[in-house]
Coordinates of N, CA and C in Angstrom, one line a residue:
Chain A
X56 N -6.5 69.5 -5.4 CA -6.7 68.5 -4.3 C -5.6 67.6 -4.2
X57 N -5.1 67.5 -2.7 CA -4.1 66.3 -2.9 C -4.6 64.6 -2.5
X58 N -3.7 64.0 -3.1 CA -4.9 63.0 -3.2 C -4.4 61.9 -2.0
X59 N -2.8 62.1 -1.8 CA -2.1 61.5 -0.3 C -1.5 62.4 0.2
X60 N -1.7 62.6 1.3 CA -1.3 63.8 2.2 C -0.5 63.2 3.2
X61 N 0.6 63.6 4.1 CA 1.3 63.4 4.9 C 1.2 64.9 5.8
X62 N 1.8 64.8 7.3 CA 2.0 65.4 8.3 C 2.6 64.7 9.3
X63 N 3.7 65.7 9.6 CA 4.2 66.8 9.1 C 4.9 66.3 7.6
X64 N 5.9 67.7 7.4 CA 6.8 67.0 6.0 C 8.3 67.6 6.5
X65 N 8.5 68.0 7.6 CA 9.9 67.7 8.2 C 9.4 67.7 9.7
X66 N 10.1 66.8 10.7 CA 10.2 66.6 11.5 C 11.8 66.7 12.6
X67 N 12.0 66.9 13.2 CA 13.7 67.2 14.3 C 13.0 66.9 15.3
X68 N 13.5 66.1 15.8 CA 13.3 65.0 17.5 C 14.4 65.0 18.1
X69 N 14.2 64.7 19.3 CA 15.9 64.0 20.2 C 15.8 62.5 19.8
X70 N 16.6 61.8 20.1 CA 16.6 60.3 20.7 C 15.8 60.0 21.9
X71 N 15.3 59.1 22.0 CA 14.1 58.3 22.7 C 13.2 59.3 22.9
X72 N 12.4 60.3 21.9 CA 11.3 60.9 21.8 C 10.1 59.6 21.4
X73 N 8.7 59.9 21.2 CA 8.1 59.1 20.5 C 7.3 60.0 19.8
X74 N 7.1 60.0 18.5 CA 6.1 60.8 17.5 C 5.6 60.3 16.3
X75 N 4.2 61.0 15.7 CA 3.6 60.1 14.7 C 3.7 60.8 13.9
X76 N 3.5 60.1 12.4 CA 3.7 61.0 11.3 C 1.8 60.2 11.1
X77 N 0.9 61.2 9.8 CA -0.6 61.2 9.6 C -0.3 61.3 8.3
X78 N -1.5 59.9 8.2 CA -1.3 60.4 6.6 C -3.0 59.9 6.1
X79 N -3.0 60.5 4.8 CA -4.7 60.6 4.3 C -4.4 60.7 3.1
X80 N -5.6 59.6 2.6 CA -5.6 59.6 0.7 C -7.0 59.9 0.9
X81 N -7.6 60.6 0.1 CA -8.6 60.9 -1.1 C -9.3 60.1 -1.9
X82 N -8.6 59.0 -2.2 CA -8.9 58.1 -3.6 C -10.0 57.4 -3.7
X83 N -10.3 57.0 -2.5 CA -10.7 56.1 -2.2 C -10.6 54.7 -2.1
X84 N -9.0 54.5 -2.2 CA -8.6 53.5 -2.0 C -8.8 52.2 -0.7
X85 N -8.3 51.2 -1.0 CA -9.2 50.3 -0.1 C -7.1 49.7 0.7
X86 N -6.3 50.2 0.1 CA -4.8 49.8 0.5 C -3.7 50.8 0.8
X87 N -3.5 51.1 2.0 CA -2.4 52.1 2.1 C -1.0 51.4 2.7
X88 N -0.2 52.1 2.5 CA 1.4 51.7 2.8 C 2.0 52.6 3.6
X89 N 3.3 52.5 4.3 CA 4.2 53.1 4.7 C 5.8 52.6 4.0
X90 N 6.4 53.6 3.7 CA 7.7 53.3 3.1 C 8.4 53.9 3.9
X91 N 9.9 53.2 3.8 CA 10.9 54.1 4.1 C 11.9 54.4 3.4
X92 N 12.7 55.5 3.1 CA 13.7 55.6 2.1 C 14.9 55.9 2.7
X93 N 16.2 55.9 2.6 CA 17.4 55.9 3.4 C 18.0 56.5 1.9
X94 N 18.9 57.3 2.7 CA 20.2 58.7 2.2 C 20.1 57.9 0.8
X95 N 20.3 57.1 0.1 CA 21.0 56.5 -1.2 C 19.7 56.0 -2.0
X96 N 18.3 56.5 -1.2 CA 17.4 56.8 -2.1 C 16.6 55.1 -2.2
X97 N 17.2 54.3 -1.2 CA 16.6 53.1 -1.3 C 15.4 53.3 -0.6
X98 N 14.3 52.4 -1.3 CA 12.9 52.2 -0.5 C 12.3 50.6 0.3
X99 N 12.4 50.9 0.6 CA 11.6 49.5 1.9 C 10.2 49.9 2.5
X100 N 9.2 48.7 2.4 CA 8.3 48.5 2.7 C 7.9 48.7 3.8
X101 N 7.5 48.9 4.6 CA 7.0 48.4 6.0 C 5.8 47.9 6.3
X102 N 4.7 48.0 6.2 CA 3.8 48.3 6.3 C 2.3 48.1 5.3
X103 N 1.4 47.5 5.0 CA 0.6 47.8 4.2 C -1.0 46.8 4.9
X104 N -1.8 47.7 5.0 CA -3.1 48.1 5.4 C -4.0 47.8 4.1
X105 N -5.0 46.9 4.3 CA -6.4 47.1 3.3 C -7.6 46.6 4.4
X106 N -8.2 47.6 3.9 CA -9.3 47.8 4.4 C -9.5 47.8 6.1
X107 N -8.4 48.6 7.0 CA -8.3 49.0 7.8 C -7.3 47.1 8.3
X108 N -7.2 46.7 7.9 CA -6.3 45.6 8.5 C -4.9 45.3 8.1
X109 N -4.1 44.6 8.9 CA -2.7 44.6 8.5 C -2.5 43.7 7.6
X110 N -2.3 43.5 6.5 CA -1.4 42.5 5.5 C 0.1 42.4 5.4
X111 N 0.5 43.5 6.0 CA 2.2 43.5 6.2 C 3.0 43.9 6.7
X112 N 3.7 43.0 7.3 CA 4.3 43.4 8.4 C 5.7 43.2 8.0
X113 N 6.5 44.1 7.7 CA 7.8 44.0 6.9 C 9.1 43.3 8.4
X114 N 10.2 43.0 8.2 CA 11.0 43.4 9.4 C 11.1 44.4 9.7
X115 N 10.3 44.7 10.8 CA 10.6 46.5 11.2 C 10.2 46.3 12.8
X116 N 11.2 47.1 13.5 CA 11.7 46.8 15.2 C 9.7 47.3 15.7
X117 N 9.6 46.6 16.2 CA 8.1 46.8 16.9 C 8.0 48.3 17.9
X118 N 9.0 48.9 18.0 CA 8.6 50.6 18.2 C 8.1 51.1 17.0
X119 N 8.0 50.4 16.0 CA 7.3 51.3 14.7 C 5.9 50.8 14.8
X120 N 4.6 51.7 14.9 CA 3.0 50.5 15.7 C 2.8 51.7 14.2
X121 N 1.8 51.1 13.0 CA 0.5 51.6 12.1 C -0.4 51.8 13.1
X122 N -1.1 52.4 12.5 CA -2.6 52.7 13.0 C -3.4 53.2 11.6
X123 N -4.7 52.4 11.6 CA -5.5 52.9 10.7 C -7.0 52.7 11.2
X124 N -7.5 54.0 11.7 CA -8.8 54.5 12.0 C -9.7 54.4 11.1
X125 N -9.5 54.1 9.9 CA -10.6 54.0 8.8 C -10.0 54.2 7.6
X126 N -10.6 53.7 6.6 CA -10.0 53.5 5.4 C -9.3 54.3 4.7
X127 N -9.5 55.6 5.1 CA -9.3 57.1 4.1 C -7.3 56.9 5.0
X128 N -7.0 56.7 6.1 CA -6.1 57.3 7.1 C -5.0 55.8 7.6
X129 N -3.8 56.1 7.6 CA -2.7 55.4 8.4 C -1.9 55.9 9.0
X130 N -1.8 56.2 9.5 CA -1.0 56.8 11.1 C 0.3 56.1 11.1
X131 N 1.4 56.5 11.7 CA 3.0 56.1 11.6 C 3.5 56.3 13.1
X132 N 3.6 55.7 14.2 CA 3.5 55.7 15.7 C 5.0 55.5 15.5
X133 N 5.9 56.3 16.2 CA 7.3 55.5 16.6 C 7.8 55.8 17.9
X134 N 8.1 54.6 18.7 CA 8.7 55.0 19.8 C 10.0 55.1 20.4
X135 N 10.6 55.6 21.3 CA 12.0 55.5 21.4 C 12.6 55.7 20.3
X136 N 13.2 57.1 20.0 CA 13.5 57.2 18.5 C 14.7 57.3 18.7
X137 N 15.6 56.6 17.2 CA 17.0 56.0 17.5 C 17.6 56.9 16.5
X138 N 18.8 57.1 16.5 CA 19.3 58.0 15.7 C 19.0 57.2 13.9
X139 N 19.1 55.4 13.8 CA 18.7 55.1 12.8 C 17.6 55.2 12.0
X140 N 16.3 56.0 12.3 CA 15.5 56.1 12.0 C 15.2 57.3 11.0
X141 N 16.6 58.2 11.4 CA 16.3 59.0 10.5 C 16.5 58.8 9.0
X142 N 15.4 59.4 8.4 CA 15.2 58.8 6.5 C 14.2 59.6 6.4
X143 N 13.5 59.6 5.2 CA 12.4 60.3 4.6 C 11.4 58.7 4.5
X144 N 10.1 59.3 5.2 CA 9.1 58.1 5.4 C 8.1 58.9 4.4
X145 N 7.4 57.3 3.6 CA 6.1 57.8 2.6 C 4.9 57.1 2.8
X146 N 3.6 57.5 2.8 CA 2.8 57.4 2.7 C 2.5 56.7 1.7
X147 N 1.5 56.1 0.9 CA 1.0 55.4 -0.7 C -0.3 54.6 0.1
X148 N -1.1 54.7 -1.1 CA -2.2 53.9 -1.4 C -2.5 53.7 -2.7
X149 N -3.1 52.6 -2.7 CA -3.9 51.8 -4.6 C -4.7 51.0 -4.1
X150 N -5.7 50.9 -5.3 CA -6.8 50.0 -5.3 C -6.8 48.5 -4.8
X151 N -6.1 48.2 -4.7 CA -5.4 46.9 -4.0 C -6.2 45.8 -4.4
X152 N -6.4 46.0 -5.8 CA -7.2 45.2 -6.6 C -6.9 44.0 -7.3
X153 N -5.6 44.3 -8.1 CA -4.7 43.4 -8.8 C -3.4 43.8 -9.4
X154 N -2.4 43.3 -9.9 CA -1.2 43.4 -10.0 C -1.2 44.6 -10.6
X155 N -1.8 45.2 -11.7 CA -1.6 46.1 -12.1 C -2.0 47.9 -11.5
X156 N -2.2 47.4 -10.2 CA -2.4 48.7 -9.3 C -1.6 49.9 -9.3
X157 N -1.9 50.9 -9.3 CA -0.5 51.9 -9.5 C -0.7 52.4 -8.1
X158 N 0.6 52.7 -7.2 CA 1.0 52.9 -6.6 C 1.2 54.8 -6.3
X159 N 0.3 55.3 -5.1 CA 0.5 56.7 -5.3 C 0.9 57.3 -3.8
X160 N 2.0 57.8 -4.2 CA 2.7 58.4 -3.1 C 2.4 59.6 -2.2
X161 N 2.5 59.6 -1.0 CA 2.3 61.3 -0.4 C 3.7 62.3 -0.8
X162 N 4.0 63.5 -0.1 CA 4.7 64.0 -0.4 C 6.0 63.4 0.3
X163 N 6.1 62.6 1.7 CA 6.8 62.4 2.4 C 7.2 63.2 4.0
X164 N 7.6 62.3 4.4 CA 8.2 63.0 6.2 C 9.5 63.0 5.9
X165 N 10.5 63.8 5.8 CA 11.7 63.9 6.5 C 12.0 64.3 8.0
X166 N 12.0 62.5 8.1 CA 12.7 62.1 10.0 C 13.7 62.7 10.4
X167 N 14.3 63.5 11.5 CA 15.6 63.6 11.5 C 15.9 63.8 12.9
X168 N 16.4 62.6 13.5 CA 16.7 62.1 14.9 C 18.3 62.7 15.4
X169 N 18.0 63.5 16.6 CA 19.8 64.3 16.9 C 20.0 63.5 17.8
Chain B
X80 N 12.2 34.1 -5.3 CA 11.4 35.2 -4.8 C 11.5 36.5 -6.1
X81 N 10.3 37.7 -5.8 CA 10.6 38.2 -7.1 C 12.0 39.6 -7.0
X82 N 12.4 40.2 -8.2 CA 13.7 40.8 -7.8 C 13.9 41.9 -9.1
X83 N 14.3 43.0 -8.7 CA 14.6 44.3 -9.9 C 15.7 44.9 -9.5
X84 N 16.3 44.4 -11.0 CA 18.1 45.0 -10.9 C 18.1 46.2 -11.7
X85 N 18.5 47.5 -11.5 CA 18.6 48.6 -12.3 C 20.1 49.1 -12.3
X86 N 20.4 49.5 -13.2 CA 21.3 50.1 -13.7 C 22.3 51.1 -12.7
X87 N 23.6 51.5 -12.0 CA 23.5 52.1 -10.7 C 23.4 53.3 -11.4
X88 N 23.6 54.4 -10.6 CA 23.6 55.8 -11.2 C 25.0 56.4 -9.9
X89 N 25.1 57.8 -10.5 CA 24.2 58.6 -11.1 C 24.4 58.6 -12.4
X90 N 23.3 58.6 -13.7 CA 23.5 58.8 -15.0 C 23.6 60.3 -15.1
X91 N 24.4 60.8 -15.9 CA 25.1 62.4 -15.8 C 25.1 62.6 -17.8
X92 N 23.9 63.5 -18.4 CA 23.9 63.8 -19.2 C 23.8 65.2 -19.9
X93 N 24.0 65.4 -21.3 CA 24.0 66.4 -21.5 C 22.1 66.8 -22.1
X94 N 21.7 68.1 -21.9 CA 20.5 68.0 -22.3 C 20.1 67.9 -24.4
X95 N 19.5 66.8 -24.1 CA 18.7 66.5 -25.9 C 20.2 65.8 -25.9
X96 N 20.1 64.8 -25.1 CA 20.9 63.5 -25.0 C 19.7 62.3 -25.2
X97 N 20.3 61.2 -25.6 CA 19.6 60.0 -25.4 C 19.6 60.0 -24.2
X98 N 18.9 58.9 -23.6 CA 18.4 58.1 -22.3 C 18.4 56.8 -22.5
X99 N 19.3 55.7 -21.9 CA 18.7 54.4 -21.4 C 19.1 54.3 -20.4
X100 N 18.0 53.7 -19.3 CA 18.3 53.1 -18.1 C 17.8 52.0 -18.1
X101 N 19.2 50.8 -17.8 CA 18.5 49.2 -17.8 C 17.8 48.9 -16.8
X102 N 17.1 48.1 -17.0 CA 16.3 47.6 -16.0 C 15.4 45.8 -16.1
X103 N 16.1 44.9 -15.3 CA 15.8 43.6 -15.7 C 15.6 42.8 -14.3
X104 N 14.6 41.9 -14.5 CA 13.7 41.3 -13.4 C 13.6 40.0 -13.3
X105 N 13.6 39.6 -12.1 CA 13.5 37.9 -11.6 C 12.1 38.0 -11.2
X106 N 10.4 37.0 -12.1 CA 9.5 37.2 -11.0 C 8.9 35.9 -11.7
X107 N 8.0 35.4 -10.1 CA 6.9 34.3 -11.2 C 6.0 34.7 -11.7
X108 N 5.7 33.8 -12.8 CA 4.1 34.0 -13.3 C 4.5 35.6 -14.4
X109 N 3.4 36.0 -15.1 CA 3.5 37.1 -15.6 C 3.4 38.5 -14.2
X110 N 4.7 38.9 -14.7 CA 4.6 40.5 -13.9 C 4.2 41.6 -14.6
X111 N 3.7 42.9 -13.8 CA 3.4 43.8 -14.5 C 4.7 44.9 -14.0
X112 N 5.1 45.2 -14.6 CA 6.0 46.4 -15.1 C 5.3 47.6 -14.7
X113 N 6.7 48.9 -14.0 CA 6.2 50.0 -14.0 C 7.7 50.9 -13.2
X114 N 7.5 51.9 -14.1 CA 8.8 52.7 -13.4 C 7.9 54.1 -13.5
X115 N 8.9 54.7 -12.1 CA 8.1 55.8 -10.8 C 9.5 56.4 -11.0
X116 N 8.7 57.7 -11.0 CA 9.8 59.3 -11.0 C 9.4 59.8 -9.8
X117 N 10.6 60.2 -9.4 CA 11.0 61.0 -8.0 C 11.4 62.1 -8.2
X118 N 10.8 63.5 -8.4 CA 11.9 64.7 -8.2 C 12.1 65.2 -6.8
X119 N 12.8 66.2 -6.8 CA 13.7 66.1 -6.0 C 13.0 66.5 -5.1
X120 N 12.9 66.3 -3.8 CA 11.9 67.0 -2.5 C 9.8 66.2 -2.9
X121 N 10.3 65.6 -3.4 CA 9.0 65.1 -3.7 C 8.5 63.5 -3.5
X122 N 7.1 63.1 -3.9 CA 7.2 61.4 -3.4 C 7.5 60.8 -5.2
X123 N 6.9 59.7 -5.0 CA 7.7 59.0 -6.0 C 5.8 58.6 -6.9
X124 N 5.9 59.2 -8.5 CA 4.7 59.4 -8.9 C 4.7 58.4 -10.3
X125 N 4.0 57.6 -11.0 CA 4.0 56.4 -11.9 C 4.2 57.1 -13.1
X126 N 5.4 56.9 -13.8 CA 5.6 57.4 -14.9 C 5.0 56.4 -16.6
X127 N 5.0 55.2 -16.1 CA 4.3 54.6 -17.3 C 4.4 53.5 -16.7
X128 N 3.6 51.6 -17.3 CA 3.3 51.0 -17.0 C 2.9 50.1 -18.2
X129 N 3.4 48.3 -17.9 CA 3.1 47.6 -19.2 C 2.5 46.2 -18.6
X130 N 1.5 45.8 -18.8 CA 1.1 44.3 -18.2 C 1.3 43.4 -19.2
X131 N 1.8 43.5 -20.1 CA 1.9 42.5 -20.2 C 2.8 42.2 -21.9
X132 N 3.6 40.8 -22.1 CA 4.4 41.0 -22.6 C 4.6 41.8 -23.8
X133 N 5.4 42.8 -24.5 CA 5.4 43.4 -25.5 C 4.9 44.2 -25.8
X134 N 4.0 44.8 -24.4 CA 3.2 46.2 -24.4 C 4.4 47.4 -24.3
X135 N 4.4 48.2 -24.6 CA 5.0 49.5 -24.7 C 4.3 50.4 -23.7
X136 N 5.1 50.7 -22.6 CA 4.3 52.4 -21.7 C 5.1 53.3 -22.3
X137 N 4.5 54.4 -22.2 CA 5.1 55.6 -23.2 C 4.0 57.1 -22.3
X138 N 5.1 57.9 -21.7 CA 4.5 59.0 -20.9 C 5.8 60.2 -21.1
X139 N 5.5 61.5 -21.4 CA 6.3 62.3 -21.3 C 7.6 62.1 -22.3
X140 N 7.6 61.8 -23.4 CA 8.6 61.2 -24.0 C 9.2 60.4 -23.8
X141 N 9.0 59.3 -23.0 CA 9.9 58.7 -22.2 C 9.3 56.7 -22.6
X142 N 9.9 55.8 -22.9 CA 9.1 55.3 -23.2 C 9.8 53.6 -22.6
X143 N 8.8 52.4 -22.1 CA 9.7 51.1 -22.2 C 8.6 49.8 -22.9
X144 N 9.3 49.0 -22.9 CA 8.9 47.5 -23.8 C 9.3 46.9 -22.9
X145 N 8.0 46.1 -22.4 CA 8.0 44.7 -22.0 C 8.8 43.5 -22.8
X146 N 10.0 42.8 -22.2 CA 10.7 41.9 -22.6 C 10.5 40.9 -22.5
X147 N 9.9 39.8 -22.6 CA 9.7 38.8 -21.2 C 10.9 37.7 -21.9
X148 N 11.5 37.8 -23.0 CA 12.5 37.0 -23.3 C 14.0 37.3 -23.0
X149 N 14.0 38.7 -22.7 CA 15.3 39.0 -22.1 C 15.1 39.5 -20.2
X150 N 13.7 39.2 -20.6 CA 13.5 40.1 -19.1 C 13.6 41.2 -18.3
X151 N 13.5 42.4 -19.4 CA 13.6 43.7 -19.4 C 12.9 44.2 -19.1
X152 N 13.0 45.5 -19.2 CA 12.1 46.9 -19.2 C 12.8 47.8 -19.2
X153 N 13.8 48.5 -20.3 CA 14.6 49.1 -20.3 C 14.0 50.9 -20.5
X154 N 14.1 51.9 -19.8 CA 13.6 52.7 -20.3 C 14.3 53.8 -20.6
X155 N 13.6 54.6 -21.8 CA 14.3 55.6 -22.9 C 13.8 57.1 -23.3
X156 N 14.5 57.5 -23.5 CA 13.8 58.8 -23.9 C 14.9 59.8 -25.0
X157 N 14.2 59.7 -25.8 CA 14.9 60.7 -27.5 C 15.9 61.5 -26.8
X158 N 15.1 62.6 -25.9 CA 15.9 63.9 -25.8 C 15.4 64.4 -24.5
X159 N 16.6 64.7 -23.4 CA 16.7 64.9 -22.3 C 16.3 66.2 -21.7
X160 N 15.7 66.6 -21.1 CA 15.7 67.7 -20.6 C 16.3 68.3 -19.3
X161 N 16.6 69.4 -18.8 CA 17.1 69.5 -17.0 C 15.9 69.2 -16.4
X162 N 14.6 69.5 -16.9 CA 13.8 69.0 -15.8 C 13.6 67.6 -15.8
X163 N 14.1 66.6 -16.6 CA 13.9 65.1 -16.5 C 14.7 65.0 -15.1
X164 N 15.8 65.5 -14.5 CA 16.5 65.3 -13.5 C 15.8 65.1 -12.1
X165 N 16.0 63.3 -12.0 CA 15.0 63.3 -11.1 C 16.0 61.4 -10.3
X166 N 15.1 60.7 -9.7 CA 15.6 59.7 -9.4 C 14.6 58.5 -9.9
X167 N 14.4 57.6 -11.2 CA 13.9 56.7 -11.5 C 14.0 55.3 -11.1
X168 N 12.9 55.0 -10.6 CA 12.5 53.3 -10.1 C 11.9 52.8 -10.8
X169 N 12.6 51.4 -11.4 CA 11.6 50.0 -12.2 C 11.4 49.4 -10.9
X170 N 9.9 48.9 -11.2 CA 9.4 48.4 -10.0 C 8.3 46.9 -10.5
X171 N 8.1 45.9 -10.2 CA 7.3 44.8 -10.8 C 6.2 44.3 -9.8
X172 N 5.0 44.0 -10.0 CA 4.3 43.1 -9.2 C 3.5 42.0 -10.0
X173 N 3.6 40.8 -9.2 CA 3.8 39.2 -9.4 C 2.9 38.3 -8.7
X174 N 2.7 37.7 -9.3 CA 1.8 36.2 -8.7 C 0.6 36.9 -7.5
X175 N -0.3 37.8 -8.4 CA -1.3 37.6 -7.9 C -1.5 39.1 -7.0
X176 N -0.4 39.6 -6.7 CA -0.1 40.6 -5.7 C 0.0 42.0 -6.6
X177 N -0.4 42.7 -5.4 CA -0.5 44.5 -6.1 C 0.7 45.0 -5.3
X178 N 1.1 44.2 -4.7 CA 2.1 45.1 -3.2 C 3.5 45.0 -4.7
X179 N 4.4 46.2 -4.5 CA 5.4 46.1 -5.6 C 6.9 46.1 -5.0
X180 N 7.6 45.2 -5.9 CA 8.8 45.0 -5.3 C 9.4 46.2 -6.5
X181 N 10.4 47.4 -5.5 CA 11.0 48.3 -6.2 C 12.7 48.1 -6.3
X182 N 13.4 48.6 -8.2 CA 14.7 48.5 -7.6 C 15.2 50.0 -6.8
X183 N 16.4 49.7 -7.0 CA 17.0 50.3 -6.3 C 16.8 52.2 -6.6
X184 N 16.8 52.4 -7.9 CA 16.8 54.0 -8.3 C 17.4 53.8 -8.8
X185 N 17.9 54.9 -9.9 CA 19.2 55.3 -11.0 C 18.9 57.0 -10.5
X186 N 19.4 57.6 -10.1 CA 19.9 59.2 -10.2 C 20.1 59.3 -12.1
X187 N 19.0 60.4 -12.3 CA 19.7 60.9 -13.4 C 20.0 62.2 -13.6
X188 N 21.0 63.3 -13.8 CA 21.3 64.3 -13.5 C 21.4 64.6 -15.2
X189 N 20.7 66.3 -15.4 CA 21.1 66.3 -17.5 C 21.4 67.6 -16.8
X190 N 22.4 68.1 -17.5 CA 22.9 69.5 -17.4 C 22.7 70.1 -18.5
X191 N 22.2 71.7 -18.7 CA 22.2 72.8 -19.6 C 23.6 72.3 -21.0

């Protein structure tokens, strides 16, 4: 059983496409995230949802819209897609309980904008 | 604000090599510790974890100690394998918060 799922897990767009990446935990967790990782393996936040509401809104250009339909699910909306965007995006959720939450990742999307 | 400096990579070993990757942190309040393995084509999964000062996480051979006097979390491992080759993140969360500030990665590559 997987316990964070993403869809797709590669993606090829043009520039100013708009597409969503889906993602689903299992856990029953009450906090999910979106990351992003860039070629040198760095990660950045964007994103993080508890209990279907936003707690975080990282600096990220407002063509990036979350969506979370219910607790299990966070959806990844991007509009006008810019060649910068391409990276590998992750999914995560945890109990969003207290500091010592462990953090569980999907497999990931590799973005890749021509 | 809080902050995790790692060691840069790529670390380039031979296998049933030692392992250290540094790893030292700016945060308020007690933080909890935790470094995340990445292999390659994959997401990033919790390799061990310490709340609190002087606790030892220890997973896979692989092992770190909470510093809070030097401000570490350095982690180690006896003897290397090719499958250790992966990209490792120390990562901390602080004052109250589950959301985790991650460093940068260290690439570690062990060859045959």
């Amino acid at each position: 059983d997987t316990a964070v799922s993403q869809t797709p897990k590669y993606l090829v767009t043009q520039m100013g496409n708009d597409k969503s990446i889906k993602c689903e935990q299992n856990l029953g967790h009450d906090t999910m995230y979106w990351y992003k990782q860039d070629s040198k393996k760095f990660l950045k936040i964007m994103f993080s949802y508890n209990n279907k509401e936003l707690i975080i809104n990282e600096t990220v250009p407002n063509r990036f819209s979350p969506k979370s339909p219910d607790k299990a699910h966070l959806n990844l909306h991007i509009n006008s897609l810019e060649l910068g965007d391409s990276a590998v995006y992750f999914c995560a959720s945890s109990q969003g309980s207290d500091n010592s939450d462990t953090q569980y990742f999907g497999p990931g999307t590799r973005l890749t904008v021509l | 604000g809080n902050s995790v400096t790692q060691m840069e990579g790529p670390v380039t070993l031979s296998e049933e090599a030692f392992l250290t990757i540094n790893c030292t942190y700016t945060a308020t309040g007690y933080p909890s510790l935790f470094w995340y393995v990445q292999y390659p084509g994959e997401g990033l999964q919790l390799l061990l974890k310490a709340t609190k000062a002087d606790d030892k996480g220890s997973n896979k051979g692989f092992e770190a100690t909470y510093r809070k006097e030097t401000t570490s979390f350095h982690l180690e491992k006896g003897s290397v394998q090719v499958s250790d080759s992966a990209v490792y993140f120390c990562a901390l969360t602080a004052g109250g918060s589950y959301i985790p500030t991650f460093g940068r990665g260290t690439s570690l590559i062990v060859h045959p």
